[in-house]
């Protein structure tokens, strides 16, 4: 059955469950309307101050160039800049992007907005940013170590938590919008053109984010999504880095994108997710998904990527790549995960972090240790509730262990020897030497379509009879 080429359109019951973000949900309630509305008087700079050198890239909403600030001396390190020339957009969209940039610019690991200029004749606006000598994602994948991956994902989470704490969803987290200067160990989150302010309960367009990084909520037409949409993008990036894949979920269109997710995470979780939020899948989409078992992360381990794989990485993937957007870790929770213990503990190979990130990390570590003490005091059993690497495939719930994941609350191994032992175990458990592509994660042909869980069907039938 060939996938339809139009965007999926699912139906949702009017009385369906609607939940708000688990963190930073009330930020805008504490802000004046001028913080988030369309009212904005832009102070335009002079474009004559800048000279374009070469094109760096282009997208749907603009073209990006390397440029120089002519008012700065040739030896000034800030002389080189990035100029984003906007394509025609609606005025309110431009004002929103400017306002969001002003709120987040200069935050930890977020690109700094230097100037806003406009062509006096065409009125075409341009944004001027700091220049980042970024390494292409494909080259980065070949260069990074296990500690590097942990470090950069940690930095990305810091950037996202910062913007979430200001009531802003990025809505386009992907490698192309995460610039990494590997030589300087710097990460910058860029491109706020699709970002928006989060209001609890508000319905937003689902045509945001880049296809390969779209969360399931977008693909099943849930419009009241939250900051956790960004967390899904982080999970996709982590999976691509750990398993050394250019893209982890590579769909041909929006229908096929969900199919690719189901082939890894399984169909039970998808149907439970839809049932929880009162979503009736587009029939063609449901037929394409069919029934699929969940695939354990260890099945993706190969000789090429085993050094990047660990039980902590698998457990974090379980908690980031949840169908249920409400069950995903928040950025703050993810920052406290055991996967990042080596980053927080400053193992050899990491340079001291500059302020204010070092202070933020210290606060997170103190909070994490306090929670561990409370857990130990409350339960003699302790532990984070996760499965071991031998634990089999994970379900869709965020409370369990996972596809070979370890408990999220416990401390990870601190020694290189133990990490090597774990990697060897993972390779042995992989069995078939790893799966080369997410499409190969299928375990046999799809069986006929199954519906929602029996209990859910019975509840629906009872409601109809009533």
Coordinates of N, CA and C in Angstrom, one line a residue, residues 152-341:
X152 N 28.0 17.1 24.5 CA 27.2 17.9 23.6 C 25.7 17.8 23.8
X153 N 25.2 16.6 24.1 CA 23.8 16.5 24.4 C 23.4 17.2 25.7
X154 N 24.3 17.2 26.7 CA 24.2 17.9 27.9 C 24.1 19.4 27.6
X155 N 24.9 19.9 26.8 CA 24.9 21.3 26.5 C 23.6 21.7 25.7
X156 N 23.2 20.9 24.9 CA 21.9 21.1 24.1 C 20.7 21.2 25.1
X157 N 20.7 20.3 26.1 CA 19.6 20.3 27.1 C 19.7 21.6 27.9
X158 N 20.9 22.1 28.2 CA 21.0 23.3 28.9 C 20.4 24.5 28.1
X159 N 20.7 24.5 26.8 CA 20.1 25.6 26.0 C 18.6 25.5 25.9
X160 N 18.1 24.3 25.8 CA 16.6 24.1 25.7 C 15.9 24.4 27.0
X161 N 16.5 24.0 28.1 CA 15.9 24.3 29.4 C 15.9 25.8 29.6
X162 N 16.9 26.5 29.1 CA 16.9 28.0 29.3 C 15.7 28.6 28.5
X163 N 15.5 28.2 27.3 CA 14.4 28.8 26.5 C 13.1 28.4 27.0
X164 N 13.0 27.1 27.5 CA 11.7 26.7 28.1 C 11.4 27.5 29.4
X165 N 12.4 27.8 30.1 CA 12.2 28.6 31.4 C 11.8 30.0 31.1
X166 N 11.9 30.4 29.8 CA 11.4 31.7 29.4 C 10.1 31.6 28.6
X167 N 9.5 30.4 28.7 CA 8.1 30.2 28.1 C 8.2 30.0 26.6
X168 N 9.3 29.5 26.0 CA 9.5 29.4 24.6 C 9.8 28.0 24.2
X169 N 9.1 27.5 23.2 CA 9.3 26.2 22.5 C 10.1 26.5 21.2
X170 N 11.2 25.7 21.0 CA 12.0 25.9 19.8 C 11.3 25.4 18.6
X171 N 10.8 24.2 18.7 CA 10.0 23.5 17.6 C 10.7 23.1 16.3
X172 N 12.0 23.2 16.4 CA 12.8 22.7 15.2 C 14.2 22.2 15.6
X173 N 14.2 21.4 16.6 CA 15.5 20.8 17.1 C 16.0 19.7 16.1
X174 N 17.1 19.9 15.5 CA 17.7 19.0 14.6 C 19.2 19.3 14.5
X175 N 20.0 18.5 13.9 CA 21.4 18.7 13.8 C 21.8 20.0 13.0
X176 N 21.0 20.4 12.0 CA 21.2 21.6 11.3 C 21.1 22.8 12.1
X177 N 20.3 22.8 13.2 CA 20.1 23.9 14.0 C 20.9 23.9 15.3
X178 N 21.8 22.9 15.4 CA 22.7 22.8 16.5 C 24.2 22.9 16.0
X179 N 24.8 24.0 16.1 CA 26.1 24.2 15.6 C 27.1 23.8 16.7
X180 N 28.1 23.0 16.3 CA 29.1 22.5 17.2 C 30.5 22.8 16.6
X181 N 31.2 23.7 17.3 CA 32.6 23.9 17.0 C 33.4 22.9 17.9
X182 N 33.8 21.8 17.3 CA 34.4 20.7 18.0 C 35.8 21.1 18.5
X183 N 36.5 21.9 17.8 CA 37.8 22.4 18.3 C 37.7 23.2 19.6
X184 N 36.7 24.0 19.7 CA 36.5 24.8 20.9 C 35.6 24.2 21.9
X185 N 35.0 23.1 21.5 CA 34.0 22.4 22.4 C 32.8 23.3 22.7
X186 N 32.4 24.0 21.7 CA 31.3 25.0 21.9 C 30.0 24.5 21.1
X187 N 28.9 24.6 21.7 CA 27.6 24.3 21.0 C 26.7 25.5 21.1
X188 N 26.0 25.8 19.9 CA 25.1 26.9 19.9 C 23.8 26.4 19.2
X189 N 22.7 26.7 19.9 CA 21.4 26.4 19.3 C 20.9 27.6 18.5
X190 N 20.5 27.4 17.2 CA 20.2 28.5 16.3 C 18.8 28.3 15.7
X191 N 18.4 29.3 14.9 CA 17.2 29.3 14.0 C 16.0 29.2 14.9
X192 N 15.5 30.3 15.2 CA 14.3 30.5 16.1 C 13.0 30.8 15.2
X193 N 13.1 30.6 13.9 CA 12.0 31.0 13.0 C 10.7 30.2 13.3
X194 N 10.8 29.0 13.8 CA 9.6 28.2 14.1 C 9.2 28.3 15.6
X195 N 10.0 28.9 16.4 CA 9.8 29.0 17.8 C 8.5 29.7 18.1
X196 N 7.9 29.4 19.3 CA 6.7 30.1 19.7 C 6.6 30.1 21.2
X197 N 5.8 31.0 21.8 CA 5.5 31.0 23.2 C 4.6 29.9 23.6
X198 N 4.8 29.3 24.8 CA 4.0 28.2 25.2 C 2.9 28.7 26.2
X199 N 1.6 28.5 25.8 CA 0.5 28.8 26.6 C -0.2 27.5 26.9
X200 N -0.4 27.1 28.2 CA -1.1 25.8 28.5 C -2.4 25.7 27.9
X201 N -2.7 24.6 27.2 CA -4.0 24.3 26.6 C -4.1 24.9 25.2
X202 N -3.3 25.8 24.8 CA -3.4 26.4 23.5 C -3.1 25.3 22.4
X203 N -3.9 25.4 21.3 CA -3.6 24.6 20.2 C -2.7 25.3 19.2
X204 N -1.7 24.6 18.7 CA -0.7 25.1 17.8 C -0.7 24.3 16.5
X205 N -0.1 24.9 15.5 CA -0.1 24.2 14.2 C 0.9 22.9 14.3
X206 N 0.5 21.9 13.6 CA 1.4 20.7 13.7 C 2.4 20.7 12.5
X207 N 2.3 21.6 11.6 CA 3.2 21.7 10.5 C 4.4 22.5 11.0
X208 N 5.1 22.0 12.0 CA 6.4 22.6 12.5 C 7.4 21.5 12.6
X209 N 8.6 21.8 12.8 CA 9.7 20.9 12.9 C 10.0 20.2 11.6
X210 N 11.2 19.7 11.4 CA 11.6 19.0 10.2 C 11.2 17.5 10.3
X211 N 10.8 16.9 9.2 CA 10.1 15.6 9.2 C 10.8 14.6 10.1
X212 N 12.1 14.4 9.9 CA 12.8 13.3 10.6 C 12.8 13.5 12.1
X213 N 12.5 14.7 12.6 CA 12.6 15.0 14.0 C 11.2 15.4 14.6
X214 N 10.1 15.1 13.8 CA 8.8 15.4 14.3 C 8.4 14.5 15.4
X215 N 7.9 15.0 16.5 CA 7.4 14.1 17.5 C 6.1 13.4 17.1
X216 N 5.7 12.3 17.8 CA 4.5 11.6 17.4 C 3.3 12.5 17.6
X217 N 3.3 13.4 18.5 CA 2.1 14.3 18.7 C 1.8 15.1 17.4
X218 N 2.8 15.5 16.7 CA 2.6 16.2 15.4 C 2.1 15.2 14.4
X219 N 2.5 14.0 14.4 CA 2.2 13.0 13.3 C 0.8 12.5 13.5
X220 N 0.2 12.6 14.7 CA -1.1 12.1 14.9 C -2.1 13.3 15.2
X221 N -1.6 14.5 14.9 CA -2.4 15.7 14.9 C -2.9 16.2 16.3
X222 N -2.0 16.0 17.3 CA -2.3 16.5 18.6 C -1.7 18.0 18.6
X223 N -2.6 18.9 18.8 CA -2.2 20.3 18.6 C -1.8 21.0 19.9
X224 N -2.3 20.5 21.1 CA -1.9 21.1 22.3 C -0.7 20.5 22.9
X225 N 0.4 20.5 22.1 CA 1.7 20.0 22.5 C 2.4 21.0 23.4
X226 N 3.5 20.5 23.9 CA 4.3 21.3 24.9 C 5.7 21.4 24.6
X227 N 6.5 21.8 25.6 CA 8.0 21.9 25.4 C 8.6 20.5 25.1
X228 N 7.9 19.5 25.4 CA 8.4 18.1 25.2 C 8.6 17.8 23.8
X229 N 8.0 18.6 22.9 CA 8.3 18.4 21.4 C 9.8 18.5 21.2
X230 N 10.4 19.5 21.9 CA 11.9 19.7 21.7 C 12.7 18.5 22.2
X231 N 12.2 17.9 23.3 CA 12.8 16.7 23.9 C 12.9 15.6 22.9
X232 N 11.8 15.4 22.2 CA 11.8 14.3 21.1 C 13.0 14.6 20.1
X233 N 13.2 15.8 19.7 CA 14.2 16.1 18.8 C 15.6 15.8 19.4
X234 N 15.8 16.1 20.7 CA 17.0 15.7 21.4 C 17.2 14.2 21.3
X235 N 16.2 13.4 21.6 CA 16.3 12.0 21.5 C 16.7 11.5 20.2
X236 N 16.1 12.1 19.1 CA 16.5 11.7 17.8 C 17.9 12.0 17.5
X237 N 18.4 13.1 17.9 CA 19.8 13.4 17.8 C 20.7 12.5 18.5
X238 N 20.4 12.2 19.8 CA 21.2 11.3 20.6 C 21.2 9.9 19.9
X239 N 20.1 9.4 19.4 CA 20.1 8.1 18.8 C 21.0 8.1 17.5
X240 N 20.9 9.2 16.8 CA 21.8 9.3 15.6 C 23.3 9.3 15.9
X241 N 23.6 10.0 17.0 CA 25.0 10.0 17.4 C 25.5 8.7 18.0
X242 N 24.7 8.1 18.9 CA 25.1 6.9 19.6 C 25.2 5.7 18.6
X243 N 24.3 5.6 17.6 CA 24.3 4.5 16.7 C 24.9 4.9 15.4
X244 N 25.5 6.1 15.3 CA 26.2 6.5 14.1 C 25.4 6.4 12.8
X245 N 24.2 6.9 12.9 CA 23.3 7.0 11.7 C 23.1 8.5 11.3
X246 N 23.1 8.8 10.1 CA 22.9 10.2 9.7 C 21.5 10.7 10.2
X247 N 20.5 9.8 10.1 CA 19.2 10.1 10.6 C 18.6 8.8 11.2
X248 N 18.0 8.8 12.3 CA 17.6 7.6 13.0 C 16.2 7.2 12.5
X249 N 15.3 8.1 12.4 CA 13.9 7.8 11.9 C 13.8 8.6 10.5
X250 N 14.0 7.8 9.4 CA 14.0 8.5 8.1 C 12.7 8.1 7.3
X251 N 11.7 9.0 7.4 CA 10.4 8.7 6.7 C 10.4 9.4 5.4
X252 N 9.7 8.8 4.4 CA 9.6 9.4 3.1 C 8.6 10.6 3.1
X253 N 7.6 10.5 4.0 CA 6.6 11.6 4.1 C 6.1 11.5 5.5
X254 N 5.1 12.4 5.9 CA 4.6 12.4 7.3 C 4.0 11.1 7.7
X255 N 3.3 10.4 6.7 CA 2.7 9.1 7.0 C 3.8 8.1 7.3
X256 N 4.8 8.0 6.4 CA 5.9 7.1 6.6 C 6.8 7.4 7.8
X257 N 6.8 8.6 8.2 CA 7.6 9.0 9.3 C 7.1 8.3 10.6
X258 N 5.8 8.3 10.8 CA 5.3 7.5 11.9 C 5.5 6.0 11.8
X259 N 5.4 5.5 10.6 CA 5.7 4.1 10.4 C 7.1 3.8 10.8
X260 N 8.1 4.6 10.5 CA 9.5 4.4 10.9 C 9.7 4.4 12.4
X261 N 8.9 5.3 13.1 CA 9.0 5.3 14.5 C 8.4 4.0 15.1
X262 N 7.3 3.6 14.6 CA 6.6 2.4 15.0 C 7.5 1.1 14.8
X263 N 8.2 1.1 13.8 CA 9.1 -0.1 13.5 C 10.2 -0.2 14.6
X264 N 10.5 0.8 15.3 CA 11.5 0.7 16.4 C 10.8 0.7 17.8
X265 N 9.9 1.6 18.0 CA 9.2 1.7 19.3 C 8.0 0.8 19.5
X266 N 7.6 0.2 18.4 CA 6.5 -0.8 18.5 C 5.1 -0.1 18.4
X267 N 4.1 -0.9 18.0 CA 2.8 -0.3 17.8 C 1.9 -0.2 19.1
X268 N 2.2 -1.1 20.1 CA 1.4 -1.1 21.3 C 1.4 0.3 21.9
X269 N 2.6 0.9 22.0 CA 2.8 2.2 22.6 C 2.0 3.3 21.9
X270 N 2.0 3.2 20.5 CA 1.3 4.1 19.7 C -0.2 4.1 20.0
X271 N -0.8 2.8 20.0 CA -2.2 2.7 20.2 C -2.6 3.1 21.6
X272 N -1.8 2.8 22.6 CA -2.1 3.2 23.9 C -2.0 4.8 24.0
X273 N -1.1 5.4 23.4 CA -1.0 6.8 23.3 C -2.2 7.5 22.7
X274 N -2.6 6.9 21.6 CA -3.8 7.5 20.9 C -5.0 7.3 21.7
X275 N -5.1 6.1 22.4 CA -6.3 5.9 23.2 C -6.4 6.8 24.4
X276 N -5.2 7.1 25.0 CA -5.1 8.0 26.2 C -5.6 9.4 25.8
X277 N -5.3 9.9 24.7 CA -5.6 11.2 24.3 C -6.8 11.3 23.3
X278 N -7.5 10.2 23.2 CA -8.7 10.3 22.4 C -8.5 10.5 20.9
X279 N -7.4 10.0 20.4 CA -7.1 10.2 19.0 C -7.5 9.0 18.2
X280 N -8.2 9.2 17.1 CA -8.5 8.1 16.2 C -7.7 8.4 14.9
X281 N -6.7 7.4 14.7 CA -5.8 7.6 13.6 C -6.5 7.6 12.3
X282 N -5.9 8.4 11.4 CA -6.3 8.4 10.0 C -6.2 6.9 9.6
X283 N -7.3 6.3 9.0 CA -7.4 4.9 8.7 C -6.2 4.4 7.9
X284 N -5.8 5.2 6.9 CA -4.6 4.8 6.1 C -3.4 4.8 6.9
X285 N -3.2 5.7 7.8 CA -2.0 5.7 8.7 C -2.0 4.5 9.6
X286 N -3.2 4.2 10.2 CA -3.3 3.0 11.0 C -3.0 1.7 10.3
X287 N -3.4 1.6 9.0 CA -3.2 0.5 8.2 C -1.7 0.3 7.9
X288 N -1.0 1.4 7.7 CA 0.4 1.4 7.4 C 1.2 1.0 8.6
X289 N 0.8 1.4 9.8 CA 1.5 1.1 11.0 C 1.4 -0.4 11.3
X290 N 0.1 -0.9 11.2 CA -0.1 -2.3 11.5 C 0.3 -2.7 12.9
X291 N 0.8 -3.9 13.1 CA 1.3 -4.3 14.4 C 2.8 -4.5 14.3
X292 N 3.6 -3.9 15.2 CA 5.0 -4.2 15.2 C 5.5 -4.3 16.7
X293 N 6.3 -5.3 17.0 CA 6.9 -5.4 18.3 C 8.0 -4.3 18.5
X294 N 8.2 -4.0 19.8 CA 9.3 -3.0 20.0 C 10.6 -3.7 19.9
X295 N 11.6 -2.9 19.4 CA 12.9 -3.4 19.1 C 13.9 -2.9 20.2
X296 N 14.6 -3.8 20.8 CA 15.6 -3.4 21.9 C 16.7 -2.6 21.3
X297 N 17.1 -1.6 22.0 CA 18.2 -0.7 21.5 C 19.5 -1.5 21.2
X298 N 19.7 -2.6 22.0 CA 20.9 -3.3 21.8 C 21.0 -4.0 20.4
X299 N 19.9 -4.1 19.7 CA 19.8 -4.6 18.4 C 20.5 -3.7 17.4
X300 N 20.7 -2.4 17.8 CA 21.4 -1.5 16.9 C 22.9 -1.3 17.1
X301 N 23.4 -2.1 18.1 CA 24.8 -2.0 18.4 C 25.6 -2.8 17.3
X302 N 26.7 -2.1 16.8 CA 27.6 -2.7 15.9 C 29.0 -2.6 16.3
X303 N 29.9 -3.2 15.6 CA 31.3 -3.0 16.0 C 31.8 -1.5 15.8
X304 N 31.1 -0.8 14.9 CA 31.5 0.6 14.7 C 31.0 1.5 15.7
X305 N 29.8 1.2 16.4 CA 29.3 2.2 17.3 C 29.3 1.7 18.8
X306 N 29.8 0.5 19.0 CA 29.7 -0.1 20.4 C 30.4 0.8 21.5
X307 N 31.4 1.5 21.1 CA 32.1 2.4 22.1 C 31.2 3.5 22.6
X308 N 30.2 3.8 21.8 CA 29.3 4.9 22.2 C 28.0 4.4 22.9
X309 N 27.8 3.1 22.9 CA 26.6 2.5 23.5 C 26.9 2.2 25.0
X310 N 25.8 2.3 25.8 CA 25.9 2.0 27.2 C 24.5 1.8 27.7
X311 N 24.3 1.1 28.8 CA 23.0 1.0 29.4 C 22.4 2.4 29.8
X312 N 23.3 3.3 30.2 CA 22.7 4.6 30.5 C 22.2 5.3 29.3
X313 N 22.9 5.2 28.1 CA 22.5 5.8 26.9 C 21.1 5.2 26.5
X314 N 21.0 3.9 26.6 CA 19.7 3.2 26.2 C 18.6 3.7 27.1
X315 N 18.9 3.8 28.4 CA 17.8 4.2 29.4 C 17.4 5.7 29.1
X316 N 18.3 6.5 28.8 CA 18.0 7.9 28.4 C 17.2 8.0 27.1
X317 N 17.5 7.2 26.2 CA 16.7 7.1 24.9 C 15.3 6.7 25.2
X318 N 15.2 5.7 26.1 CA 13.8 5.3 26.5 C 13.0 6.4 27.0
X319 N 13.6 7.3 27.8 CA 12.9 8.3 28.5 C 12.7 9.6 27.6
X320 N 13.5 9.7 26.6 CA 13.3 10.9 25.7 C 12.4 10.5 24.5
X321 N 12.6 9.3 24.0 CA 11.8 8.9 22.8 C 10.5 8.1 23.3
X322 N 9.7 8.8 24.0 CA 8.4 8.3 24.5 C 7.3 8.8 23.5
X323 N 6.4 7.9 23.1 CA 5.3 8.3 22.4 C 4.5 9.4 23.1
X324 N 4.2 9.2 24.4 CA 3.4 10.1 25.2 C 4.3 11.3 25.5
X325 N 3.9 12.4 24.9 CA 4.7 13.7 25.2 C 4.7 14.1 26.6
X326 N 3.7 13.7 27.4 CA 3.6 14.1 28.8 C 4.6 13.2 29.6
X327 N 5.0 12.1 29.1 CA 5.8 11.2 29.9 C 7.3 11.3 29.6
X328 N 7.6 12.1 28.6 CA 9.1 12.3 28.3 C 9.7 13.1 29.5
X329 N 11.0 12.9 29.7 CA 11.7 13.7 30.6 C 11.7 15.1 30.2
X330 N 11.6 16.0 31.2 CA 11.8 17.4 30.9 C 13.3 17.6 30.8
X331 N 13.7 18.8 30.3 CA 15.1 19.1 30.1 C 15.8 19.0 31.4
X332 N 15.2 19.6 32.5 CA 15.8 19.6 33.8 C 16.0 18.2 34.3
X333 N 15.0 17.3 34.1 CA 15.1 15.9 34.5 C 16.2 15.2 33.8
X334 N 16.2 15.5 32.5 CA 17.2 14.8 31.6 C 18.6 15.2 32.0
X335 N 18.8 16.4 32.4 CA 20.2 16.9 32.8 C 20.7 16.2 34.1
X336 N 19.7 15.6 34.8 CA 20.1 14.9 36.1 C 20.3 13.4 35.8
X337 N 20.1 12.9 34.6 CA 20.2 11.5 34.3 C 21.6 11.0 34.5
X338 N 21.7 9.7 34.8 CA 23.0 9.1 35.1 C 23.9 9.1 33.9
X339 N 23.3 9.2 32.7 CA 24.2 9.2 31.5 C 25.1 10.4 31.5
X340 N 24.8 11.4 32.2 CA 25.6 12.6 32.2 C 26.5 12.7 33.5
X341 N 26.6 11.6 34.2 CA 27.5 11.6 35.4 C 29.0 12.0 35.0

